[in-house]
Short mmCIF file of C-alpha atoms in Angstrom, two decimals:
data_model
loop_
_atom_site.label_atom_id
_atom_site.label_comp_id
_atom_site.label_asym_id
_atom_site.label_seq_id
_atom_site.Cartn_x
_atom_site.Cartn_y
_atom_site.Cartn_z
CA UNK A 198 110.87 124.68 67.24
CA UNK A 199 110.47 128.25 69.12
CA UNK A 200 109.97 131.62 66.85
CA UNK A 201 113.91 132.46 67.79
CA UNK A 202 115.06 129.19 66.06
CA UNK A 203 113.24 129.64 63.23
CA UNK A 204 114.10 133.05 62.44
CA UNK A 205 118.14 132.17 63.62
CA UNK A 206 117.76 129.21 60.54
CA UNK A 207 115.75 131.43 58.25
CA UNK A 208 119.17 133.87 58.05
CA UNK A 209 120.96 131.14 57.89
CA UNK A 210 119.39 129.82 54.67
CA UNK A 211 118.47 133.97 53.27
CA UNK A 212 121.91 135.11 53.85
CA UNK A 213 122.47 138.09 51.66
CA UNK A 214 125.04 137.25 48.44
CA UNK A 215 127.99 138.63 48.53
CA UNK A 216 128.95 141.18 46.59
CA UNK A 217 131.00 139.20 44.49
CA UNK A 218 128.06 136.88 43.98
CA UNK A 219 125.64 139.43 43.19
CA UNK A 220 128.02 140.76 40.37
CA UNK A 221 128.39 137.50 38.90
CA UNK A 222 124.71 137.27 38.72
CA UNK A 223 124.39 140.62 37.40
CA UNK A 224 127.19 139.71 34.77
CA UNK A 225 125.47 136.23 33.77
CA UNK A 226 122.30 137.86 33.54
CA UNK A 227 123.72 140.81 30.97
CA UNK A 228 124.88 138.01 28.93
CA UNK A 229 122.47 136.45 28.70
CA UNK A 230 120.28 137.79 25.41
CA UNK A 231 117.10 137.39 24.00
CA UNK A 232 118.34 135.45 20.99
CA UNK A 233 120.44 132.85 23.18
CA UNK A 234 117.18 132.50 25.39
CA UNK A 235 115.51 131.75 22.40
CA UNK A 236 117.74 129.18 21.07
CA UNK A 237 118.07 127.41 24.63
CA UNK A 238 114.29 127.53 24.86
CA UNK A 239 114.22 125.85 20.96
CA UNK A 240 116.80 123.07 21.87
CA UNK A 241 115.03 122.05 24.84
CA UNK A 242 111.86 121.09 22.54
CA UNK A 243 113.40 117.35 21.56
CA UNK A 244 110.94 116.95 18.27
CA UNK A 245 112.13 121.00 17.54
CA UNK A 246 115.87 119.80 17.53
CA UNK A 247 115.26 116.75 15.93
CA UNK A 248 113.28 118.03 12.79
CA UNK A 249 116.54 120.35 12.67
CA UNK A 250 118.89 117.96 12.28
CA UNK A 251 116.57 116.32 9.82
CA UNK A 252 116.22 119.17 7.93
CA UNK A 253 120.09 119.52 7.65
CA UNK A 254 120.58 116.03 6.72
CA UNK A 255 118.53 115.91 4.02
CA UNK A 256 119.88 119.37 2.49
CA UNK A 257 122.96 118.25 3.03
CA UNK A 258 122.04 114.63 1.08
CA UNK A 259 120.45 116.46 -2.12
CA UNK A 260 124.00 118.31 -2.90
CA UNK A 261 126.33 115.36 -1.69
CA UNK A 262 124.06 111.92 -2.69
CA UNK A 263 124.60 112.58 -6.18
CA UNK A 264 128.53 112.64 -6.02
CA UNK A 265 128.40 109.26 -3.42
CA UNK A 266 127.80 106.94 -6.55
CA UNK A 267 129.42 106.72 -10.47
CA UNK A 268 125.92 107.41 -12.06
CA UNK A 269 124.36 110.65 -13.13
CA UNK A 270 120.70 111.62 -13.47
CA UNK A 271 119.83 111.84 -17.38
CA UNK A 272 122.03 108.52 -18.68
CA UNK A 273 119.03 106.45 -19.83
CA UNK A 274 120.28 102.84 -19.84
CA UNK A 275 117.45 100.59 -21.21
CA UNK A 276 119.30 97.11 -20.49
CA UNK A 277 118.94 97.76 -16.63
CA UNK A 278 115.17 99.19 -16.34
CA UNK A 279 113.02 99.08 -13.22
CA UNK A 280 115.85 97.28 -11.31
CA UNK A 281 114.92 97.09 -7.13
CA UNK A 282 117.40 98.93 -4.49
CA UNK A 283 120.23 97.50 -3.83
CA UNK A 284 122.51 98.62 -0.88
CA UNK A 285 125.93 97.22 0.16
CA UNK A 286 125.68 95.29 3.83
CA UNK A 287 122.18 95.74 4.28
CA UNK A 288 122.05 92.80 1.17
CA UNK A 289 123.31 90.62 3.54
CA UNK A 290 120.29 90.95 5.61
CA UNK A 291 118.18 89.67 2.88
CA UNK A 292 116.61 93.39 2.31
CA UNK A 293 117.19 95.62 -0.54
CA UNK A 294 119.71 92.98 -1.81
CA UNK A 295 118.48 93.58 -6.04
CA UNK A 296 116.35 90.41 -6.10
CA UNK A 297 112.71 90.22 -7.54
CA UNK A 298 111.08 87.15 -6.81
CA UNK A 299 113.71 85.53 -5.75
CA UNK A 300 115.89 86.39 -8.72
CA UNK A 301 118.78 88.34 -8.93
CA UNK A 302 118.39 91.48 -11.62
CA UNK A 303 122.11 92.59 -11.01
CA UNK A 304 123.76 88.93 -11.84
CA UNK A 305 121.39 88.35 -14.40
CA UNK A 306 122.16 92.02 -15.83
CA UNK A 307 126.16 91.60 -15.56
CA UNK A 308 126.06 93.92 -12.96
CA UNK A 309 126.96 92.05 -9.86
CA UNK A 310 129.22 94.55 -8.74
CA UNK A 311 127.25 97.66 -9.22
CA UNK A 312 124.85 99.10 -6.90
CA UNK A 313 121.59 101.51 -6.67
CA UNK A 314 120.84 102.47 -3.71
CA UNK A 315 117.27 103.47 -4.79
CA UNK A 316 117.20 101.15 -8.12
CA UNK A 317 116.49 102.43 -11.49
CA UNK A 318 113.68 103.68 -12.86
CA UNK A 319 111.80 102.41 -16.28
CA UNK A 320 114.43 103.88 -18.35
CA UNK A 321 117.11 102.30 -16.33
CA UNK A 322 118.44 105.80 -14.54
CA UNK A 323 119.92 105.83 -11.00
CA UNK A 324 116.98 106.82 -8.38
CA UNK A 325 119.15 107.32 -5.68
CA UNK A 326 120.61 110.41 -7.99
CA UNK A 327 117.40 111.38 -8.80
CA UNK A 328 115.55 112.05 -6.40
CA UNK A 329 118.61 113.90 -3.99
CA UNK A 330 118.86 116.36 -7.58
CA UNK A 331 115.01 116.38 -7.56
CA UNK A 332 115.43 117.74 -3.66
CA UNK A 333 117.71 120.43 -4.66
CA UNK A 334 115.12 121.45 -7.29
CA UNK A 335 112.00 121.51 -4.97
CA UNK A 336 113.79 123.44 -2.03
CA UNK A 337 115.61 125.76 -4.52
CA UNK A 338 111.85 126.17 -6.15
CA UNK A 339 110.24 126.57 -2.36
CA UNK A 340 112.98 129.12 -0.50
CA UNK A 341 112.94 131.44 -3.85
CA UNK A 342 109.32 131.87 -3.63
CA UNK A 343 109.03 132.04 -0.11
CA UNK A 344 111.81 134.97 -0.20
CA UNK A 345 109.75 136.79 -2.62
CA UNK A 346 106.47 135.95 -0.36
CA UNK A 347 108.35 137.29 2.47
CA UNK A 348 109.68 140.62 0.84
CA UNK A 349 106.17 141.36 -0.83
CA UNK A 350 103.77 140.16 2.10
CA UNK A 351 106.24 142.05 4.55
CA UNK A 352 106.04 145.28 2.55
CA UNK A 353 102.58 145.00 2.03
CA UNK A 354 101.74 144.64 5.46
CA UNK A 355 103.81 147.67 6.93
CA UNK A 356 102.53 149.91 4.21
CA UNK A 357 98.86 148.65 4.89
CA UNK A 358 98.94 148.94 8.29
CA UNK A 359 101.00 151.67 8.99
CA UNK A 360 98.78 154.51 6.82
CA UNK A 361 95.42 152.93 7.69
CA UNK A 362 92.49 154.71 6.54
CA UNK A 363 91.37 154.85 2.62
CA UNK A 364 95.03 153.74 1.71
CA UNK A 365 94.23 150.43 4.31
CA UNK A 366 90.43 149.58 2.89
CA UNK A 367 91.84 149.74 -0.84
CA UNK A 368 95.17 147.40 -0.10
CA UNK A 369 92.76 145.11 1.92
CA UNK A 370 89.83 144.85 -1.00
CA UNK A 371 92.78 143.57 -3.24
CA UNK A 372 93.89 140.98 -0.70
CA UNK A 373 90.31 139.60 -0.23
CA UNK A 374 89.74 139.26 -4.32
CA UNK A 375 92.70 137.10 -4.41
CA UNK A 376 92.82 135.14 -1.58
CA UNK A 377 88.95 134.57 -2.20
CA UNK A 378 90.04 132.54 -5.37
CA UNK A 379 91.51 129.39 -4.32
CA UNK A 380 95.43 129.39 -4.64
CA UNK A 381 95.30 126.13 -6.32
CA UNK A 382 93.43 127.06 -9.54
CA UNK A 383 95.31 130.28 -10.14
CA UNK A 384 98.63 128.47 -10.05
CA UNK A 385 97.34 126.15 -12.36
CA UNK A 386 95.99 128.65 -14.67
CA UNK A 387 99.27 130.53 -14.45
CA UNK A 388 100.86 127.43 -15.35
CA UNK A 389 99.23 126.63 -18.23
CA UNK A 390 99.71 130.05 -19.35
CA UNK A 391 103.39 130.67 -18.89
CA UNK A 392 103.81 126.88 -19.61
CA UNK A 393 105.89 124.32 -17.53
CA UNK A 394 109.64 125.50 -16.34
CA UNK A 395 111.09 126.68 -12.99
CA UNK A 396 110.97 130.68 -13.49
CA UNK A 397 107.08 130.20 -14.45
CA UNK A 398 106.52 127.81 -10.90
CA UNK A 399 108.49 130.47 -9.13
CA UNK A 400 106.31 133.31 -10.60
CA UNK A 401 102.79 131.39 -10.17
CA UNK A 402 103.51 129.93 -6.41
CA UNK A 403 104.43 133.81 -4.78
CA UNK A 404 101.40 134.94 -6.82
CA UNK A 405 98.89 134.96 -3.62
CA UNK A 406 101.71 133.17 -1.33
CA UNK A 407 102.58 136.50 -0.02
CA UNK A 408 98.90 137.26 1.26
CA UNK A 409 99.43 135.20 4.54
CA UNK A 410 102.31 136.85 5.28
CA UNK A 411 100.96 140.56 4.55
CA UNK A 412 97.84 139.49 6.70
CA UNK A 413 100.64 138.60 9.83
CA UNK A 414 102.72 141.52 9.36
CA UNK A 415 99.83 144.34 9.17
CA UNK A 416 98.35 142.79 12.40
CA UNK A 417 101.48 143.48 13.97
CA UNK A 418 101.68 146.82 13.06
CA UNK A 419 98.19 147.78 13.85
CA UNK A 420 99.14 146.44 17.61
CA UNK A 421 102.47 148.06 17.30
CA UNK A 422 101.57 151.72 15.79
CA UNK A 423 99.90 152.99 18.93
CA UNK A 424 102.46 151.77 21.35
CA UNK A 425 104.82 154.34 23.43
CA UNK A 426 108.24 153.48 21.54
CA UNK A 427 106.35 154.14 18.56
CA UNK A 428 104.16 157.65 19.84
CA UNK A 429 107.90 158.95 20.62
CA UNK A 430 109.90 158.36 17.62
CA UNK A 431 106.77 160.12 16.12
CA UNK A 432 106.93 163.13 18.79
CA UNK A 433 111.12 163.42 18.07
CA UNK A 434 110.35 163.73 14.30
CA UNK A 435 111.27 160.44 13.23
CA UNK A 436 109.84 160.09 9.42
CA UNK A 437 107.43 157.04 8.69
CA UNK A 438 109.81 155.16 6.55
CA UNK A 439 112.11 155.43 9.46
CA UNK A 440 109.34 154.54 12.31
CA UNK A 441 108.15 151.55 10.02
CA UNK A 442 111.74 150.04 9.56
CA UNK A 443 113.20 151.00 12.44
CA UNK A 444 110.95 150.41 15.11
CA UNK A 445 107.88 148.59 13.84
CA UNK A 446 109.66 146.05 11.44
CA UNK A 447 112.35 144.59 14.16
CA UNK A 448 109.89 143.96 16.64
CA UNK A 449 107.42 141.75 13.91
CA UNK A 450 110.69 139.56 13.35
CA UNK A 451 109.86 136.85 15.30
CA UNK A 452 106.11 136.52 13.32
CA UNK A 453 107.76 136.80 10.29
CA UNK A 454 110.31 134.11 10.87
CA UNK A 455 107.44 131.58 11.62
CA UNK A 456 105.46 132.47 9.09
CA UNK A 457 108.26 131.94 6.55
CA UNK A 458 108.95 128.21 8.40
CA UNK A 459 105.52 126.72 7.65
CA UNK A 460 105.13 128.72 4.05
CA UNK A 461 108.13 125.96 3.16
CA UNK A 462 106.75 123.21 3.29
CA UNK A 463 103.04 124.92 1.83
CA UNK A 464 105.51 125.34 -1.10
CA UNK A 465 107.41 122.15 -1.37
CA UNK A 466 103.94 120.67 -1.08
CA UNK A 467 102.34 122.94 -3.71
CA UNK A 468 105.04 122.83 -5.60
CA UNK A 469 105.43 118.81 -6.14
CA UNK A 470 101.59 118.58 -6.56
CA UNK A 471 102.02 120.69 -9.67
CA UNK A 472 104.68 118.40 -10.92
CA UNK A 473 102.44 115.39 -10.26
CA UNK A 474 99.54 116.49 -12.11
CA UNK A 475 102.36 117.57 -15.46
CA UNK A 476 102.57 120.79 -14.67
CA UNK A 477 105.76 120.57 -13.14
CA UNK A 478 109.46 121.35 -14.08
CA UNK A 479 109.99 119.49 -18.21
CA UNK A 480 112.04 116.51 -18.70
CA UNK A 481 114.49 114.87 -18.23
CA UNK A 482 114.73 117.51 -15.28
CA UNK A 483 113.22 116.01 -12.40
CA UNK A 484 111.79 117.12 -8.78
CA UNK A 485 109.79 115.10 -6.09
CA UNK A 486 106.76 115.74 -7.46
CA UNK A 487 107.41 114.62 -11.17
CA UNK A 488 109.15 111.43 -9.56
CA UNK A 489 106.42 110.53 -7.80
CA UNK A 490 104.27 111.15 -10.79
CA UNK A 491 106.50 109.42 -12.94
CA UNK A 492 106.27 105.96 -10.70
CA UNK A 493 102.95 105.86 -9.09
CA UNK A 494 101.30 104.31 -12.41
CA UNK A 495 103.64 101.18 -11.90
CA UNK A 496 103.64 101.47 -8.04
CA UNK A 497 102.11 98.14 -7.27
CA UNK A 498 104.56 96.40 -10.02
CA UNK A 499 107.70 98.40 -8.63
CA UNK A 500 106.77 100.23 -5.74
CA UNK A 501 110.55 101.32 -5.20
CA UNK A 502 110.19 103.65 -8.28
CA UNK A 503 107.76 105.95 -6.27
CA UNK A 504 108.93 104.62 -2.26
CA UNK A 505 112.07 106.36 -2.10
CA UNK A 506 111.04 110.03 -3.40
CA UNK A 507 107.68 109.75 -1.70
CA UNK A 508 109.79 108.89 2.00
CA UNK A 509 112.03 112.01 1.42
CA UNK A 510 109.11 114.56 0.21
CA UNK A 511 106.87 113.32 3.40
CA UNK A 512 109.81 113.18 6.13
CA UNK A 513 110.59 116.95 4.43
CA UNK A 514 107.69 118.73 4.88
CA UNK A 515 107.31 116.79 8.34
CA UNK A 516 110.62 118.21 9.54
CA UNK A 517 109.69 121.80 8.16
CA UNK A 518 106.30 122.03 9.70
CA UNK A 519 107.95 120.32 13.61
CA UNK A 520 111.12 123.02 13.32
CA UNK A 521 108.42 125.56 13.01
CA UNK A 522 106.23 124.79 15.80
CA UNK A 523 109.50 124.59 17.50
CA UNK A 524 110.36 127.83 16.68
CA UNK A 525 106.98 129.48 17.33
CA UNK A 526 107.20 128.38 20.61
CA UNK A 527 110.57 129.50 21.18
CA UNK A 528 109.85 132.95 20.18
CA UNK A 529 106.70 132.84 21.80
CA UNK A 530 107.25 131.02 25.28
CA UNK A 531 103.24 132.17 25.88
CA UNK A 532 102.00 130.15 23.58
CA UNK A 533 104.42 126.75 24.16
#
């Protein structure tokens, strides 16, 4: 093929757009924004979008399990203790059908008509009710004290990093004292002092959980301070306050959204250790952690008593940490 024919097909194939095509492109591209990148970038992960839905499905479960069956959590009904799962249909596969050794607790109980999805525990409460309301508690005890991380670790950081100098070195001696005490023993010494309830978890867990955070945030703002955007809002008279939250904060979103995603599960996980070692929420109120507590000392005899909340705490924190290496990645393409 001669120089003329190539250059005759290379026209052919590098024809300029029209003008209606290159409008439409321009168009497509306009719309075409930052955050809708972001979300087609986080769908296209497949373990991202999965730990999603999981994530949904299980918040959804903890507020409408409960109302699926005729039993309530705190009914104590000592003629039906320890009884194994039973679930309608899946019985007839020979699983989770209410027999122990090949006997059948429900007929033998005068319950052949009644079914726990999860089986009952030693003082013959539902499980299945339990541990969804026990979810509700340890997400509701998580997302509270990771919003209060977030506020404090996010204004800590911006004032830290923003004013630098004396007012830096002091804020940053205070972080190092506490984080150089392990989180673990001054939650548990803040338990023990304020005594076992929800308010007190909520109080000890964003004790030192906002440290992370405030660590992430003033990095940012050290990068961010000395940037052009930032020099000229400072030329045109902007004030700090209006610098830090107007022009340093929005751009340290993304950071602060993914740090927030794997403080979650730090917190579910923190929070139903302290519930297995008795320093949890009191009875009869129960979370994952005091479930699990409550049914690993008979595990081997009935393991469903600590299977079920054990499953939903693990596949939990599993979905948390996935959706937010999903998400870091998203907002982050660099790193993916």
């Amino acid at each position: 093929m001669d120089a003329t024919t190539m250059a005759a097909g290379d026209e052919e194939l590098f024809r300029p757009a029209s003008d209606a095509h290159q409008a439409s492109a321009e168009r497509e591209y306009a719309n075409y924004s930052y955050v809708r990148e972001t979300i087609t970038r986080f769908f296209q992960n497949k373990s991202a979008a999965i730990s999603l839905l999981i994530i949904i499905l299980i918040v959804i479960m903890s507020f409408v399990g409960p109302k699926m069956v005729p039993y309530d959590a705190f009914t104590v009904d000592s003629a039906h203790t320890n009884y194994p799962p039973r679930i309608p249909g899946i019985e007839q596969l020979g699983i989770c059908d209410g027999t122990r050794n090949g006997v059948d607790l429900y007929a033998e109980g005068g319950i052949a008509d009644e079914y726990h999805f999860f089986g009952t525990d030693n003082l013959g409460r539902d499980l299945w009710v339990r541990v969804w309301e026990g979810t509700q508690i340890s997400l509701a005890v998580a997302f509270v004290a990771v919003i209060v991380d977030v506020i404090i670790g996010v204004i800590y950081g911006l004032t830290s990093g923003y004013y630098g100098g004396r007012v830096d070195i002091l804020m940053q001696r205070v972080t190092e004292v506490l984080s150089s005490i392990p989180q673990l023993v001054i939650v548990t010494l803040m338990i023990v002092v304020l005594s076992p309830g929800l308010t007190n978890i909520v109080i000890a867990l964003f004790i030192t959980g906002w440290i992370e955070m405030s660590r992430v945030v003033r990095a940012q703002v050290l990068k961010l301070k000395g940037q052009e955007f930032t020099l000229a809002a400072r030329t045109l008279g902007v004030s700090s306050p209006g610098i830090i939250f107007k022009e340093i904060l929005p751009n340290t979103t993304s950071q602060i959204v993914v740090t927030m995603m794997f403080s979650i599960p730090n917190a579910i996980f923190l929070e139903a250790f302290l519930a297995f070692v008795g320093l949890g929420v009191p009875a009869p109120i129960a979370s994952l952690g005091t479930l699990i507590n409550d049914g690993y000392k008979a595990a081997t005899i009935y393991p469903h008593l600590v299977l079920a909340p054990v499953i939903v705490l693990a596949v939990l924190m599993l979905g948390f940490n996935l959706f937010g290496d999903g998400l870091r990645d998203a907002l982050d393409p660099e790193r993916a």
